[in-house]
Amino acid sequence: WFLPLLFLVVFFYRKPLWNLVKRLPLFNLIELKRIQERSTEFVAVYEMLQSAGYVDSEIVAEAMQATRGEKRAVYQRVYAHLAKSEMLADALDAEDWDESLIDAMQVFNEVDADQQQFILASVKDTLHLKSVHTSRQISKYLSRIGFALMILAATVAVLGFYLPLAGAASNVTV
């Protein structure tokens, strides 16, 4: 009965619990990966809709309507900033978006269309490389945890097998 209760508590308090653990060593990499994936998705949507003639607020509104949950809340915050006539780069919060995306959006509206496409392609490549690097870091971290668990399992197996034999051998008289 303990595990179902623990599961229910974690399920209902997952957002505050995530806010507590997302600064811990493995979880900060997972949070970074989520930010990079959100940024990559945004760049892909932004590139497609911007080439179709949409403006920033319309692009964010479309992305907001297409998502739900935490992503929708992030897009709602960006849309609220855009509704106050702020630039897109100012609306992107560093806690929710990758720095390379924020930096690119600061100069995005100051260049011509060809340079805008170059900036979007560069940001897409940068985010992809960052995502690969973060995935490798997560993989390395999980490999170390797996290796430690394997050694622990071998140690416990040895202790569980040989300690009873040693105890039985000490009771045997010749």
mmCIF file of C-alpha atoms in Angstrom:
data_model
loop_
_atom_site.group_PDB
_atom_site.id
_atom_site.type_symbol
_atom_site.label_atom_id
_atom_site.label_comp_id
_atom_site.label_asym_id
_atom_site.label_seq_id
_atom_site.Cartn_x
_atom_site.Cartn_y
_atom_site.Cartn_z
ATOM 1 C CA TRP A 1 0.000 0.000 0.000
ATOM 2 C CA PHE A 2 3.015 2.259 0.374
ATOM 3 C CA LEU A 3 3.943 2.348 -3.334
ATOM 4 C CA PRO A 4 0.466 3.322 -4.615
ATOM 5 C CA LEU A 5 0.297 6.057 -1.982
ATOM 6 C CA LEU A 6 3.747 7.323 -2.980
ATOM 7 C CA PHE A 7 2.715 7.232 -6.644
ATOM 8 C CA LEU A 8 -0.405 9.302 -5.924
ATOM 9 C CA VAL A 9 1.540 11.896 -3.934
ATOM 10 C CA VAL A 10 4.159 12.218 -6.681
ATOM 11 C CA PHE A 11 1.440 12.406 -9.350
ATOM 12 C CA PHE A 12 -0.521 15.187 -7.662
ATOM 13 C CA TYR A 13 2.527 17.176 -6.546
ATOM 14 C CA ARG A 14 4.703 16.590 -9.608
ATOM 15 C CA LYS A 15 5.139 20.270 -10.518
ATOM 16 C CA PRO A 16 6.327 21.503 -7.091
ATOM 17 C CA LEU A 17 8.367 18.317 -6.725
ATOM 18 C CA TRP A 18 9.997 18.903 -10.114
ATOM 19 C CA ASN A 19 10.778 22.512 -9.129
ATOM 20 C CA LEU A 20 12.628 21.131 -6.106
ATOM 21 C CA VAL A 21 14.645 18.435 -7.851
ATOM 22 C CA LYS A 22 15.386 20.110 -11.200
ATOM 23 C CA ARG A 23 18.531 21.708 -9.755
ATOM 24 C CA LEU A 24 20.018 18.356 -8.659
ATOM 25 C CA PRO A 25 22.831 16.815 -10.768
ATOM 26 C CA LEU A 26 20.992 14.446 -13.122
ATOM 27 C CA PHE A 27 17.739 16.363 -13.107
ATOM 28 C CA ASN A 28 19.376 19.620 -14.210
ATOM 29 C CA LEU A 29 20.520 17.835 -17.373
ATOM 30 C CA ILE A 30 16.996 16.549 -17.967
ATOM 31 C CA GLU A 31 15.611 20.074 -17.499
ATOM 32 C CA LEU A 32 18.236 21.437 -19.899
ATOM 33 C CA LYS A 33 17.223 18.804 -22.453
ATOM 34 C CA ARG A 34 13.569 19.823 -22.098
ATOM 35 C CA ILE A 35 14.486 23.483 -22.657
ATOM 36 C CA GLN A 36 16.514 22.591 -25.735
ATOM 37 C CA GLU A 37 13.709 20.464 -27.173
ATOM 38 C CA ARG A 38 11.172 23.249 -26.556
ATOM 39 C CA SER A 39 13.491 25.761 -28.236
ATOM 40 C CA THR A 40 14.097 23.469 -31.211
ATOM 41 C CA GLU A 41 10.370 22.946 -31.637
ATOM 42 C CA PHE A 42 9.773 26.691 -31.452
ATOM 43 C CA VAL A 43 12.436 27.435 -34.082
ATOM 44 C CA ALA A 44 10.901 24.885 -36.457
ATOM 45 C CA VAL A 45 7.404 26.335 -36.005
ATOM 46 C CA TYR A 46 8.707 29.902 -36.156
ATOM 47 C CA GLU A 47 10.611 29.257 -39.385
ATOM 48 C CA MET A 48 7.612 27.668 -41.075
ATOM 49 C CA LEU A 49 5.036 30.255 -40.002
ATOM 50 C CA GLN A 50 7.361 33.244 -40.482
ATOM 51 C CA SER A 51 8.007 32.212 -44.080
ATOM 52 C CA ALA A 52 4.205 31.996 -44.536
ATOM 53 C CA GLY A 53 3.862 35.643 -43.491
ATOM 54 C CA TYR A 54 2.837 35.351 -39.851
ATOM 55 C CA VAL A 55 4.078 37.916 -37.320
ATOM 56 C CA ASP A 56 5.588 37.031 -33.939
ATOM 57 C CA SER A 57 2.376 37.304 -31.913
ATOM 58 C CA GLU A 58 0.454 35.151 -34.404
ATOM 59 C CA ILE A 59 3.222 32.548 -34.384
ATOM 60 C CA VAL A 60 3.200 32.342 -30.590
ATOM 61 C CA ALA A 61 -0.619 32.224 -30.579
ATOM 62 C CA GLU A 62 -0.584 29.307 -33.044
ATOM 63 C CA ALA A 63 2.058 27.496 -30.995
ATOM 64 C CA MET A 64 0.041 28.151 -27.838
ATOM 65 C CA GLN A 65 -3.107 26.683 -29.388
ATOM 66 C CA ALA A 66 -1.230 23.605 -30.610
ATOM 67 C CA THR A 67 0.215 22.750 -27.197
ATOM 68 C CA ARG A 68 -1.087 22.036 -23.733
ATOM 69 C CA GLY A 69 0.196 21.658 -20.213
ATOM 70 C CA GLU A 70 3.459 23.300 -19.248
ATOM 71 C CA LYS A 71 4.401 24.198 -22.835
ATOM 72 C CA ARG A 72 1.125 26.059 -23.198
ATOM 73 C CA ALA A 73 1.830 28.004 -20.000
ATOM 74 C CA VAL A 74 5.270 28.961 -21.331
ATOM 75 C CA TYR A 75 3.750 30.154 -24.619
ATOM 76 C CA GLN A 76 1.078 32.074 -22.695
ATOM 77 C CA ARG A 77 3.777 33.956 -20.791
ATOM 78 C CA VAL A 78 5.536 34.811 -24.055
ATOM 79 C CA TYR A 79 2.236 35.883 -25.627
ATOM 80 C CA ALA A 80 1.462 38.107 -22.636
ATOM 81 C CA HIS A 81 4.802 39.878 -23.106
ATOM 82 C CA LEU A 82 4.147 40.286 -26.821
ATOM 83 C CA ALA A 83 0.710 41.734 -26.050
ATOM 84 C CA LYS A 84 2.497 44.496 -24.115
ATOM 85 C CA SER A 85 4.347 45.381 -27.352
ATOM 86 C CA GLU A 86 7.620 43.879 -26.206
ATOM 87 C CA MET A 87 10.060 42.310 -28.624
ATOM 88 C CA LEU A 88 10.152 38.528 -28.898
ATOM 89 C CA ALA A 89 13.706 38.369 -27.500
ATOM 90 C CA ASP A 90 12.552 40.226 -24.374
ATOM 91 C CA ALA A 91 9.569 37.899 -24.017
ATOM 92 C CA LEU A 92 11.711 34.757 -24.034
ATOM 93 C CA ASP A 93 12.709 34.015 -20.441
ATOM 94 C CA ALA A 94 16.124 32.446 -19.859
ATOM 95 C CA GLU A 95 14.570 29.895 -17.504
ATOM 96 C CA ASP A 96 12.237 28.586 -20.222
ATOM 97 C CA TRP A 97 14.281 29.021 -23.407
ATOM 98 C CA ASP A 98 17.796 28.304 -24.604
ATOM 99 C CA GLU A 99 20.253 31.201 -24.590
ATOM 100 C CA SER A 100 21.187 30.763 -28.252
ATOM 101 C CA LEU A 101 17.538 31.246 -29.250
ATOM 102 C CA ILE A 102 17.224 34.369 -27.084
ATOM 103 C CA ASP A 103 20.437 35.826 -28.522
ATOM 104 C CA ALA A 104 19.335 35.120 -32.092
ATOM 105 C CA MET A 105 15.929 36.714 -31.588
ATOM 106 C CA GLN A 106 17.506 39.934 -30.303
ATOM 107 C CA VAL A 107 18.882 40.746 -33.764
ATOM 108 C CA PHE A 108 16.328 38.848 -35.831
ATOM 109 C CA ASN A 109 14.059 41.762 -36.782
ATOM 110 C CA GLU A 110 17.016 44.021 -37.619
ATOM 111 C CA VAL A 111 18.230 41.992 -40.616
ATOM 112 C CA ASP A 112 16.830 41.170 -44.058
ATOM 113 C CA ALA A 113 14.992 37.978 -45.029
ATOM 114 C CA ASP A 114 18.064 36.074 -46.245
ATOM 115 C CA GLN A 115 19.923 36.778 -43.033
ATOM 116 C CA GLN A 116 16.846 35.808 -41.035
ATOM 117 C CA GLN A 117 16.818 32.403 -42.737
ATOM 118 C CA PHE A 118 20.545 32.060 -42.043
ATOM 119 C CA ILE A 119 19.985 32.937 -38.361
ATOM 120 C CA LEU A 120 17.171 30.391 -38.039
ATOM 121 C CA ALA A 121 19.266 27.680 -39.710
ATOM 122 C CA SER A 122 22.214 28.495 -37.445
ATOM 123 C CA VAL A 123 20.067 28.414 -34.322
ATOM 124 C CA LYS A 124 18.552 25.118 -35.417
ATOM 125 C CA ASP A 125 22.020 23.603 -35.915
ATOM 126 C CA THR A 126 23.270 25.024 -32.612
ATOM 127 C CA LEU A 127 20.293 23.652 -30.713
ATOM 128 C CA HIS A 128 20.760 20.257 -32.355
ATOM 129 C CA LEU A 129 24.426 20.130 -31.336
ATOM 130 C CA LYS A 130 23.600 21.241 -27.791
ATOM 131 C CA SER A 131 20.886 18.602 -27.600
ATOM 132 C CA VAL A 132 23.292 15.879 -28.733
ATOM 133 C CA HIS A 133 25.849 17.019 -26.158
ATOM 134 C CA THR A 134 23.242 17.065 -23.382
ATOM 135 C CA SER A 135 22.016 13.602 -24.409
ATOM 136 C CA ARG A 136 25.566 12.299 -24.165
ATOM 137 C CA GLN A 137 25.961 13.832 -20.708
ATOM 138 C CA ILE A 138 22.711 12.204 -19.555
ATOM 139 C CA SER A 139 23.819 8.893 -21.063
ATOM 140 C CA LYS A 140 27.191 9.079 -19.317
ATOM 141 C CA TYR A 141 25.519 9.882 -16.003
ATOM 142 C CA LEU A 142 23.055 6.999 -16.362
ATOM 143 C CA SER A 143 25.890 4.648 -17.359
ATOM 144 C CA ARG A 144 27.703 5.473 -14.152
ATOM 145 C CA ILE A 145 24.555 4.864 -12.118
ATOM 146 C CA GLY A 146 24.039 1.540 -13.928
ATOM 147 C CA PHE A 147 27.630 0.485 -13.315
ATOM 148 C CA ALA A 148 27.348 1.361 -9.616
ATOM 149 C CA LEU A 149 24.119 -0.660 -9.353
ATOM 150 C CA MET A 150 25.752 -3.591 -11.127
ATOM 151 C CA ILE A 151 28.641 -3.574 -8.648
ATOM 152 C CA LEU A 152 26.199 -3.269 -5.764
ATOM 153 C CA ALA A 153 24.185 -6.214 -7.090
ATOM 154 C CA ALA A 154 27.332 -8.331 -7.445
ATOM 155 C CA THR A 155 28.428 -7.429 -3.912
ATOM 156 C CA VAL A 156 25.038 -8.276 -2.464
ATOM 157 C CA ALA A 157 24.959 -11.556 -4.401
ATOM 158 C CA VAL A 158 28.394 -12.509 -3.102
ATOM 159 C CA LEU A 159 27.443 -11.654 0.465
ATOM 160 C CA GLY A 160 24.123 -13.455 0.152
ATOM 161 C CA PHE A 161 25.766 -16.593 -1.187
ATOM 162 C CA TYR A 162 28.996 -16.856 0.791
ATOM 163 C CA LEU A 163 27.925 -15.655 4.237
ATOM 164 C CA PRO A 164 25.484 -18.543 4.752
ATOM 165 C CA LEU A 165 28.168 -20.980 3.549
ATOM 166 C CA ALA A 166 30.701 -19.503 5.950
ATOM 167 C CA GLY A 167 28.179 -19.706 8.786
ATOM 168 C CA ALA A 168 27.386 -23.304 7.965
ATOM 169 C CA ALA A 169 31.091 -24.191 7.716
ATOM 170 C CA SER A 170 31.774 -22.795 11.168
ATOM 171 C CA ASN A 171 29.154 -25.112 12.676
ATOM 172 C CA VAL A 172 30.587 -28.241 11.077
ATOM 173 C CA THR A 173 32.809 -30.296 13.378
ATOM 174 C CA VAL A 174 35.335 -32.789 12.100
#
